[in-house]
mmCIF file of C-alpha atoms in Angstrom:
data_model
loop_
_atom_site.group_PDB
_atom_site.id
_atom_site.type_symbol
_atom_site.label_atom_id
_atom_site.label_comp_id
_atom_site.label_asym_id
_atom_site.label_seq_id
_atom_site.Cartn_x
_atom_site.Cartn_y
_atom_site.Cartn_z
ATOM 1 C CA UNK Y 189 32.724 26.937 -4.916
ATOM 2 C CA UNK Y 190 29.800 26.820 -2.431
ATOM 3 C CA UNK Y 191 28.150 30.542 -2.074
ATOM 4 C CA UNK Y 192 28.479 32.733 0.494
ATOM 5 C CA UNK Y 193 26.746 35.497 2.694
ATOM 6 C CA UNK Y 194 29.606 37.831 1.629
ATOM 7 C CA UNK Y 195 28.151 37.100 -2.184
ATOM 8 C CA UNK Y 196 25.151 38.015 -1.530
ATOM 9 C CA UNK Y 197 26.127 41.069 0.194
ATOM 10 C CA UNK Y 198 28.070 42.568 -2.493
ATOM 11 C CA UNK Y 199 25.207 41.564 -5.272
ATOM 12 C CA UNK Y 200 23.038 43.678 -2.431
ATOM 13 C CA UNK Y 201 25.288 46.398 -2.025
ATOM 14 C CA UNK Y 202 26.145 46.711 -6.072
ATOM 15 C CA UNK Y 203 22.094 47.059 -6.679
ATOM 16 C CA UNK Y 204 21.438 49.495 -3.670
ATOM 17 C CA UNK Y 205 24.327 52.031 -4.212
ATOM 18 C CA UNK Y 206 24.346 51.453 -8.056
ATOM 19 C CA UNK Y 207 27.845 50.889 -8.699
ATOM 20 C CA UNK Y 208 30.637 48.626 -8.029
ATOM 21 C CA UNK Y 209 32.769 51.685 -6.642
ATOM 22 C CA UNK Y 210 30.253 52.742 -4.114
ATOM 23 C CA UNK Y 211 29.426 48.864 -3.122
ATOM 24 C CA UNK Y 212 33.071 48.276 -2.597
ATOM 25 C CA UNK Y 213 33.392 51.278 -0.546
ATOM 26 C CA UNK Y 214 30.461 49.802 1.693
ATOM 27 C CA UNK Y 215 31.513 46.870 2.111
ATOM 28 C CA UNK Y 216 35.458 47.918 3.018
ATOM 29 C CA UNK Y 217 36.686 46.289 -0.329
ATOM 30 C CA UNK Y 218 38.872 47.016 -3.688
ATOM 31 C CA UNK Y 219 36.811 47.476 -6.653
ATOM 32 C CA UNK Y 220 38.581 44.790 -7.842
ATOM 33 C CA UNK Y 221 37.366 42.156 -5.394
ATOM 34 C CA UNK Y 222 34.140 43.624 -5.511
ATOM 35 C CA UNK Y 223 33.810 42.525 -8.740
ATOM 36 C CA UNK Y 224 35.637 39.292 -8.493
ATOM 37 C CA UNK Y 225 32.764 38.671 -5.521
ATOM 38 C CA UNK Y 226 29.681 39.337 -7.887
ATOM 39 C CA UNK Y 227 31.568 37.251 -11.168
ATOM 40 C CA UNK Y 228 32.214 34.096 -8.357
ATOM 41 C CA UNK Y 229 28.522 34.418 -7.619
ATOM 42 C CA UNK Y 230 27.506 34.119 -10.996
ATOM 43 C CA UNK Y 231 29.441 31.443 -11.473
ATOM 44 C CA UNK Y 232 28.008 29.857 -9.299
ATOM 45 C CA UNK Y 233 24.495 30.599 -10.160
ATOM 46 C CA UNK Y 234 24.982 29.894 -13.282
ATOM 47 C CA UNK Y 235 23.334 32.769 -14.331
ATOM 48 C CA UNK Y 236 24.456 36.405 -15.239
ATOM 49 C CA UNK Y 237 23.027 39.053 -12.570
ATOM 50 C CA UNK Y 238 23.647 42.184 -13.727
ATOM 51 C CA UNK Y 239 23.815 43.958 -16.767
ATOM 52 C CA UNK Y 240 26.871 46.228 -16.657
ATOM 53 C CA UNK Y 241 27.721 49.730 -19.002
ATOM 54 C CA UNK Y 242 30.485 52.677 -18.181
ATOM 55 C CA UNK Y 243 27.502 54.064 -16.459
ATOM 56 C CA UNK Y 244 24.937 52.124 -14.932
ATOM 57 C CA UNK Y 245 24.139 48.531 -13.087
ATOM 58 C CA UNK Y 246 21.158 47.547 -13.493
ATOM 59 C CA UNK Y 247 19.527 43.339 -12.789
ATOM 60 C CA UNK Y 248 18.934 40.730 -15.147
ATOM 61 C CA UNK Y 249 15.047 39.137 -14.830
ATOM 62 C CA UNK Y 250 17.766 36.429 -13.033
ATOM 63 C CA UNK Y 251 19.185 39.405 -11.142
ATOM 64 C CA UNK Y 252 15.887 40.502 -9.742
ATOM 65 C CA UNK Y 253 15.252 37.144 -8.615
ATOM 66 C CA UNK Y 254 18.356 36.603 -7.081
ATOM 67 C CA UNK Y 255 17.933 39.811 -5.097
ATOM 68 C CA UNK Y 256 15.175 39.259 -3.295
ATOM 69 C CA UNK Y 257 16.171 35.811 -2.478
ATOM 70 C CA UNK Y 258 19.492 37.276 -1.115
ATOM 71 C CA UNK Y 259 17.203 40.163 0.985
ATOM 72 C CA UNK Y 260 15.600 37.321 2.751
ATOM 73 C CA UNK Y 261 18.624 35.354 3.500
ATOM 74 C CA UNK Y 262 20.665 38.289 4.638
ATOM 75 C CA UNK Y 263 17.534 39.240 6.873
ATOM 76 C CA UNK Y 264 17.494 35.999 8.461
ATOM 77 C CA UNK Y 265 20.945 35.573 8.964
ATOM 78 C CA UNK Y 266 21.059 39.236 10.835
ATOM 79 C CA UNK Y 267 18.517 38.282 12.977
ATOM 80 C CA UNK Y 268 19.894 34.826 13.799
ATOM 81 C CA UNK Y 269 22.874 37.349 14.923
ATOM 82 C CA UNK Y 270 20.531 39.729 17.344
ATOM 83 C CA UNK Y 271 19.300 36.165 18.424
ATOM 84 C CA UNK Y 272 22.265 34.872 19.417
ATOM 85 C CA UNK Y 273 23.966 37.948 21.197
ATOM 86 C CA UNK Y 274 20.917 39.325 22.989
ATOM 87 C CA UNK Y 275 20.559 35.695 24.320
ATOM 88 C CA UNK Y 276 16.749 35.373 26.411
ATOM 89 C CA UNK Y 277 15.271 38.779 26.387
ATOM 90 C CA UNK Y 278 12.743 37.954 23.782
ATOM 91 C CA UNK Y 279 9.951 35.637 24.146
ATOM 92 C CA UNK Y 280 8.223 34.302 20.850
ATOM 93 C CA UNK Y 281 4.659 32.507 21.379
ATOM 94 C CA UNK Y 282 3.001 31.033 18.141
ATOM 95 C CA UNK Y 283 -0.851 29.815 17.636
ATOM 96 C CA UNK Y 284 -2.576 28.931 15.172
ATOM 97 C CA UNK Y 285 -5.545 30.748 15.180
ATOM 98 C CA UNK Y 286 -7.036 31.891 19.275
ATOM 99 C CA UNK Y 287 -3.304 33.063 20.881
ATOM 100 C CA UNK Y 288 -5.389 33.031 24.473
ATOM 101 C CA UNK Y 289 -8.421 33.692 23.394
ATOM 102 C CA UNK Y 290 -10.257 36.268 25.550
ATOM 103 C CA UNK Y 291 -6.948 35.999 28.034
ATOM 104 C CA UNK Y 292 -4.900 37.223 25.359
ATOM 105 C CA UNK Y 293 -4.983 41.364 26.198
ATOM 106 C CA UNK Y 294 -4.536 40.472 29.850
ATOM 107 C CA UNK Y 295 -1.790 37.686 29.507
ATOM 108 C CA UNK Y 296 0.056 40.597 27.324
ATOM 109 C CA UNK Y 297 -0.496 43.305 30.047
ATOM 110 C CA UNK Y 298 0.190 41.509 33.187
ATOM 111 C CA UNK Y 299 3.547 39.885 30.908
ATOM 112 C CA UNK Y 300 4.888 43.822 30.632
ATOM 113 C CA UNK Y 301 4.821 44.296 34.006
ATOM 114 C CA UNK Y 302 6.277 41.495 35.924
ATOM 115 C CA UNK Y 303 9.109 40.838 32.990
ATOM 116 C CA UNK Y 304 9.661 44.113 31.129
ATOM 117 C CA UNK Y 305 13.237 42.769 30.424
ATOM 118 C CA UNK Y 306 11.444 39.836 27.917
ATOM 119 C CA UNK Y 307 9.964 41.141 25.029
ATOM 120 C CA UNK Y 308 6.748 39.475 24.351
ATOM 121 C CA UNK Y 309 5.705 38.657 20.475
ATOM 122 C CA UNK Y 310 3.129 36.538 19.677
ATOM 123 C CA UNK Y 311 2.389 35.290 15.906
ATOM 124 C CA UNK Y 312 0.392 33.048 14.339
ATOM 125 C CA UNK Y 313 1.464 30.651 12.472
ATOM 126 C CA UNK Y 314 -0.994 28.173 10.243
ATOM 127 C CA UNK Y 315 0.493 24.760 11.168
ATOM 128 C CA UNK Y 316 -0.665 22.254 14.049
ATOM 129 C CA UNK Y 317 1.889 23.118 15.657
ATOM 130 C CA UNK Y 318 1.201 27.121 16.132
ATOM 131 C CA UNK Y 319 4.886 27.633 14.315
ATOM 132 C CA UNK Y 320 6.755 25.595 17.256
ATOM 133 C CA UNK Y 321 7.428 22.938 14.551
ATOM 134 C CA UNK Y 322 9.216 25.228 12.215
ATOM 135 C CA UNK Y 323 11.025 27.196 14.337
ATOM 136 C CA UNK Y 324 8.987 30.153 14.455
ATOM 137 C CA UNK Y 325 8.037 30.509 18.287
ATOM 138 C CA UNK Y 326 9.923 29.432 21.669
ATOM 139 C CA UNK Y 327 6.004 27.978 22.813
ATOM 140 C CA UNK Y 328 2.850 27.298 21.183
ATOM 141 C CA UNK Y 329 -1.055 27.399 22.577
ATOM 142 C CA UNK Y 330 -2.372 24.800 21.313
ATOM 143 C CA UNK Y 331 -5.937 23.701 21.256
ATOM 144 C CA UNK Y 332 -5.776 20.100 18.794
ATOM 145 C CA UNK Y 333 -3.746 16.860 19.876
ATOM 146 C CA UNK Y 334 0.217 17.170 19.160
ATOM 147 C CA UNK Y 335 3.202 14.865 19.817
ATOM 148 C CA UNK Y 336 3.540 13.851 23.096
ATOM 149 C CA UNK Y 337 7.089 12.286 22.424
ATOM 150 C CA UNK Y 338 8.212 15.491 20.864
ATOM 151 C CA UNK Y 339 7.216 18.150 23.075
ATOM 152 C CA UNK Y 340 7.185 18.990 26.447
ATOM 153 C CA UNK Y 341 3.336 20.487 27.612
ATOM 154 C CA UNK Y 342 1.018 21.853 30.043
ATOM 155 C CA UNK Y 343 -2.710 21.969 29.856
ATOM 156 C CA UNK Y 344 -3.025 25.952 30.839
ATOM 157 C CA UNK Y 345 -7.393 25.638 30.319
ATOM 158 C CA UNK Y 346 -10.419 24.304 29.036
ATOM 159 C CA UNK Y 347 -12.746 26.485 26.635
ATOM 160 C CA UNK Y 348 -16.581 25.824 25.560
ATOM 161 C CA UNK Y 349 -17.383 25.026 22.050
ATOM 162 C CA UNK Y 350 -19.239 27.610 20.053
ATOM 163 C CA UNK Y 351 -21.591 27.419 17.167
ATOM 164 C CA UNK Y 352 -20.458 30.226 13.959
ATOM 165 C CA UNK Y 353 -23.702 30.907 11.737
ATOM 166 C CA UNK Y 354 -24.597 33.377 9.234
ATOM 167 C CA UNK Y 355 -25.765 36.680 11.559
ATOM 168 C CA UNK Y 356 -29.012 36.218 9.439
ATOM 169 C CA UNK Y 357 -29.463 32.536 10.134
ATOM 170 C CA UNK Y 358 -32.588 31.055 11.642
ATOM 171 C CA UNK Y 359 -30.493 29.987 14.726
ATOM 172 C CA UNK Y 360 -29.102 33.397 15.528
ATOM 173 C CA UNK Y 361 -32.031 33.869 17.749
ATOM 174 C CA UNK Y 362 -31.429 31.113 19.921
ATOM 175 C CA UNK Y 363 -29.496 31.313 23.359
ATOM 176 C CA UNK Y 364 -27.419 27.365 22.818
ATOM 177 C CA UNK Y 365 -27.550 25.292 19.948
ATOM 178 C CA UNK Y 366 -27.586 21.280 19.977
ATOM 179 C CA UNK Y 367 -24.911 18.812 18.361
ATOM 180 C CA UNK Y 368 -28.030 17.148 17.571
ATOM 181 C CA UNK Y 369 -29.371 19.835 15.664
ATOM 182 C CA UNK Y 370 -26.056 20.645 14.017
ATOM 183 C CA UNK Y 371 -25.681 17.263 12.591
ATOM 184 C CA UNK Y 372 -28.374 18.214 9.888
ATOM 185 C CA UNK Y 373 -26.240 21.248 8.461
ATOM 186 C CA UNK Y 374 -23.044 21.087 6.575
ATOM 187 C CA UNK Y 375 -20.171 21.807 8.893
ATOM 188 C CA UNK Y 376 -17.235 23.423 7.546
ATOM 189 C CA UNK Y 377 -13.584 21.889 9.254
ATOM 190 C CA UNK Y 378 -10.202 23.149 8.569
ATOM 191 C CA UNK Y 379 -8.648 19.679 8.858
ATOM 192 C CA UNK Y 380 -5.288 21.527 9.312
ATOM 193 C CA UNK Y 381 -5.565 23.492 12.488
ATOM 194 C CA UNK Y 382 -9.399 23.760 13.269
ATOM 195 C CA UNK Y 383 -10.102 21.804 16.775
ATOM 196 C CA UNK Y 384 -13.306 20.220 15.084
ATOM 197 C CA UNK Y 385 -14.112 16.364 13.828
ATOM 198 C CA UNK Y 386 -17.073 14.744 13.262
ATOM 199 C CA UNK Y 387 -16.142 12.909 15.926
ATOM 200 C CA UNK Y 388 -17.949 14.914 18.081
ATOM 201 C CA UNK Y 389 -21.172 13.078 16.757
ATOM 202 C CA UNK Y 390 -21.835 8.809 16.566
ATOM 203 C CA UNK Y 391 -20.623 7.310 13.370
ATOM 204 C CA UNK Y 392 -23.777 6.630 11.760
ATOM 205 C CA UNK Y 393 -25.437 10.181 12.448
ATOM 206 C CA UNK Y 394 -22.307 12.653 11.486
ATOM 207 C CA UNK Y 395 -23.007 15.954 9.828
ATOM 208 C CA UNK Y 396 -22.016 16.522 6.436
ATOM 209 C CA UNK Y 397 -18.291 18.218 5.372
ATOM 210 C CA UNK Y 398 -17.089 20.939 3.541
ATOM 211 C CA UNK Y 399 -13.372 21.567 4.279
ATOM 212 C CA UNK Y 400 -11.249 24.893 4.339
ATOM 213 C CA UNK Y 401 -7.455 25.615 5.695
ATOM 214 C CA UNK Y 402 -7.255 28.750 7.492
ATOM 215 C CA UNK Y 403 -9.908 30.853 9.932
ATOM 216 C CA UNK Y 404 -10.382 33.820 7.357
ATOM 217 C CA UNK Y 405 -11.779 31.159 4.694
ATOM 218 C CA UNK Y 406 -13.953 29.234 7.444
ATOM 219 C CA UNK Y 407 -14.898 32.568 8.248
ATOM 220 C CA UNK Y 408 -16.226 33.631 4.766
ATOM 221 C CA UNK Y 409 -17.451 30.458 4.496
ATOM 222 C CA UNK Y 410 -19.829 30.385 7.244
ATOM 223 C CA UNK Y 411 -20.862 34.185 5.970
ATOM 224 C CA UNK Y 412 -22.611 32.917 3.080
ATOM 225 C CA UNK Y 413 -25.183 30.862 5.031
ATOM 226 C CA UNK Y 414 -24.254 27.764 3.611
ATOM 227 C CA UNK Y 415 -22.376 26.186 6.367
ATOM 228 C CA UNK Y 416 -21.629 26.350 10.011
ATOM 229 C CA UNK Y 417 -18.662 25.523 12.151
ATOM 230 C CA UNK Y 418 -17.925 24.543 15.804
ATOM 231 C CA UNK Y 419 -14.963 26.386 17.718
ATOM 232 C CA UNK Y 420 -13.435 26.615 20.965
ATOM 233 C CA UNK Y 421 -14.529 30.120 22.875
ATOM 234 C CA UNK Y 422 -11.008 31.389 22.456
ATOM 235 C CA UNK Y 423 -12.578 32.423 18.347
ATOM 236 C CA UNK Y 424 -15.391 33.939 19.479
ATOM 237 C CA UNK Y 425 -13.293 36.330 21.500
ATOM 238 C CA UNK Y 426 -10.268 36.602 18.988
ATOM 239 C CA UNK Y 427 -12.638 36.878 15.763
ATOM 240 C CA UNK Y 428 -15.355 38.745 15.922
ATOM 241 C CA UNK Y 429 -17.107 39.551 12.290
ATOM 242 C CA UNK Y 430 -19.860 41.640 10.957
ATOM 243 C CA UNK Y 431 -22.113 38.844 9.426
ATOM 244 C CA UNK Y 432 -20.685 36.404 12.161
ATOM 245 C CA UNK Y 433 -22.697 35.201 15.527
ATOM 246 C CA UNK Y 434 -21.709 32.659 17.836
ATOM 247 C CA UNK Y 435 -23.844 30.878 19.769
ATOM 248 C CA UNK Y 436 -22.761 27.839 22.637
ATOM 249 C CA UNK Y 437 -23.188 24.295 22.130
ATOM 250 C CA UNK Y 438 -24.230 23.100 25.090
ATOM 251 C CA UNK Y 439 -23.844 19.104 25.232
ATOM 252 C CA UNK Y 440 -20.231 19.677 23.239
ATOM 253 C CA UNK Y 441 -16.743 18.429 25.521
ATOM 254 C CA UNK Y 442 -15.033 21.409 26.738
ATOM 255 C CA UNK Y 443 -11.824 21.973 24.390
ATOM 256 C CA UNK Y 444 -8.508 21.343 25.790
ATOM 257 C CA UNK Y 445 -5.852 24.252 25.933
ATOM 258 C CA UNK Y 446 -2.277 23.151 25.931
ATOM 259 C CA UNK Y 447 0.977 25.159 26.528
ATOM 260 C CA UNK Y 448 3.813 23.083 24.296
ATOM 261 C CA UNK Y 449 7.763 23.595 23.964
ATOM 262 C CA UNK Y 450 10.436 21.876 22.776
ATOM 263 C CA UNK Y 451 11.831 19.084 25.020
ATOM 264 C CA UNK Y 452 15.486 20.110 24.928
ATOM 265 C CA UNK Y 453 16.568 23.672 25.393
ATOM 266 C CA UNK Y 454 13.095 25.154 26.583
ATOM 267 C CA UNK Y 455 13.341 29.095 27.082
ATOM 268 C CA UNK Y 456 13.698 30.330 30.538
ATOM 269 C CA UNK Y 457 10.806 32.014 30.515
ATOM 270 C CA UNK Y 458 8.818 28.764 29.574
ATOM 271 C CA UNK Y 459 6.992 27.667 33.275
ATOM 272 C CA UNK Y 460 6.619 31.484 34.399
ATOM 273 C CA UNK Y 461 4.787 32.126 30.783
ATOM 274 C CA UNK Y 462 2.710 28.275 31.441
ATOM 275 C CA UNK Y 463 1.681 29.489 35.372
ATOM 276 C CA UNK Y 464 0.532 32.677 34.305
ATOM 277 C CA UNK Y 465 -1.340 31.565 31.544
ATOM 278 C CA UNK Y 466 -3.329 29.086 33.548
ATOM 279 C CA UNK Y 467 -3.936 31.695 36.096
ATOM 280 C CA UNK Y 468 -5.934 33.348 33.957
ATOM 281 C CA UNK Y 469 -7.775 30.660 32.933
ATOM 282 C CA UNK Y 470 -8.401 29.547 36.218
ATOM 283 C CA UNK Y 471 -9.519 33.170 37.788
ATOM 284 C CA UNK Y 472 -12.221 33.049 35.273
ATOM 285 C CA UNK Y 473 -13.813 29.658 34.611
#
């Protein structure tokens, strides 16, 4: 027997009203089937869920397990539902660290007014692909290289590289910093998402590497002094930190800015999102 949503929704329902009589008379059942329900699930988990007297039902350590695996699926499958029946009037837009950087207040404002009937989220998702990948977002701003085969794009921007230091570092009182001068610290890289290689310098003069794999731990890395980091401008805007300064680098390339969707099926809302976007980058260079 393969298991069902209904399954899970009874083992739910038994748990939250605390017997098999109320659950039954939740979910439009007998008590009978209500309890034929939970006893196929079991079987089929192999497991026994709930330990049953004349008066109480209360989860195994399986049980408990099993319940909030069946929350999450049940949530997912209701909002597949809302999905599907409310069709286009939500707009998901995933990043992985920037959204739009110091556009990102704007882009949300001026969104609200010329389409109040699409609901604007964004998230941020720590993957390459800002979430698009996974299924998490209808677009993704995208600031490192991506599959050109696989998704459909739009280069919305270019953004200046910054320098993160210790506040108290000896370069905090300096207006630019050098990728010369940079090459002699350790730089710390999130290889997964961060927009920084050593790359950026010749082969045979490349800065040393400590790696991390989200912005909150290159962050409190670069706190302690020990390391610094390059970024696009869009993290100086979106992260601002006590015990953080940014300063420019001023012989760095400019850091591309790409819109990216899904080839087939893009969201309606995809090229009116991608022009407004690059409006804004292009009303303030």
């Amino acid at each position: 027997m393969d298991m069902e949503l209904r399954h899970l929704r009874c083992l739910v329902a038994i748990v939250d009203t605390g017997s098999f009589t109320d659950a039954a008379a939740e979910l439009g059942l007998s008590q009978a089937a209500a309890s034929r329900t939970l006893l196929a699930l079991e079987k089929i988990l192999g497991v026994r869920l709930l330990h049953r007297t004349s008066r109480t039902v209360t989860p195994t350590t399986a049980g408990v397990q099993a319940l909030a695996r069946a929350r999450h699926l049940l949530s997912e499958a209701d909002a597949l539902i809302r999905e599907a029946a409310t069709g286009h009037t939500h707009l998901t837009i995933g990043h992985a660290w920037s959204a739009m950087g110091r556009h990102t207040a704007e882009f949300q404002r001026r969104w609200a007014d010329r389409y109040p009937d699409i609901e604007l989220h964004l998230i941020r998702a720590n993957t390459p692909t800002g979430g698009l990948a996974e299924g998490l977002c209808d677009l993704a701003v995208v600031r490192t290289t991506f599959d050109t085969h696989r998704y459909a794009n739009a280069l919305v921007g270019h953004e200046r590289r910054y320098c993160a230091m210790a506040s108290d570092d000896r370069w905090a009182r300096r207006r630019t910093i050098a990728l010369d001068d940079i090459r002699e610290r350790t730089l710390v890289v999130d290889r997964r998402t961060g927009t920084t290689t050593t790359e950026l310098w010749p082969e045979d003069v490349r800065p040393s590497v400590e790696h991390t794999r989200d912005i909150d731990d290159w962050l409190a890395v670069i706190t302690t002094g020990r390391c610094v980091g390059v970024t696009p401008e869009g993290t100086v805007a979106q992260y601002r930190r006590d015990g953080i300064t940014y300063r420019r680098v001023r012989d760095a390339s400019p850091v591309l800015v790409h819109v990216i969707w899904r080839q087939h099926g893009p969201h309606p809302a995809t090229h009116v999102a991608v022009a407004l976007l690059a409006d804004l980058y292009r009303d303030r260079p």
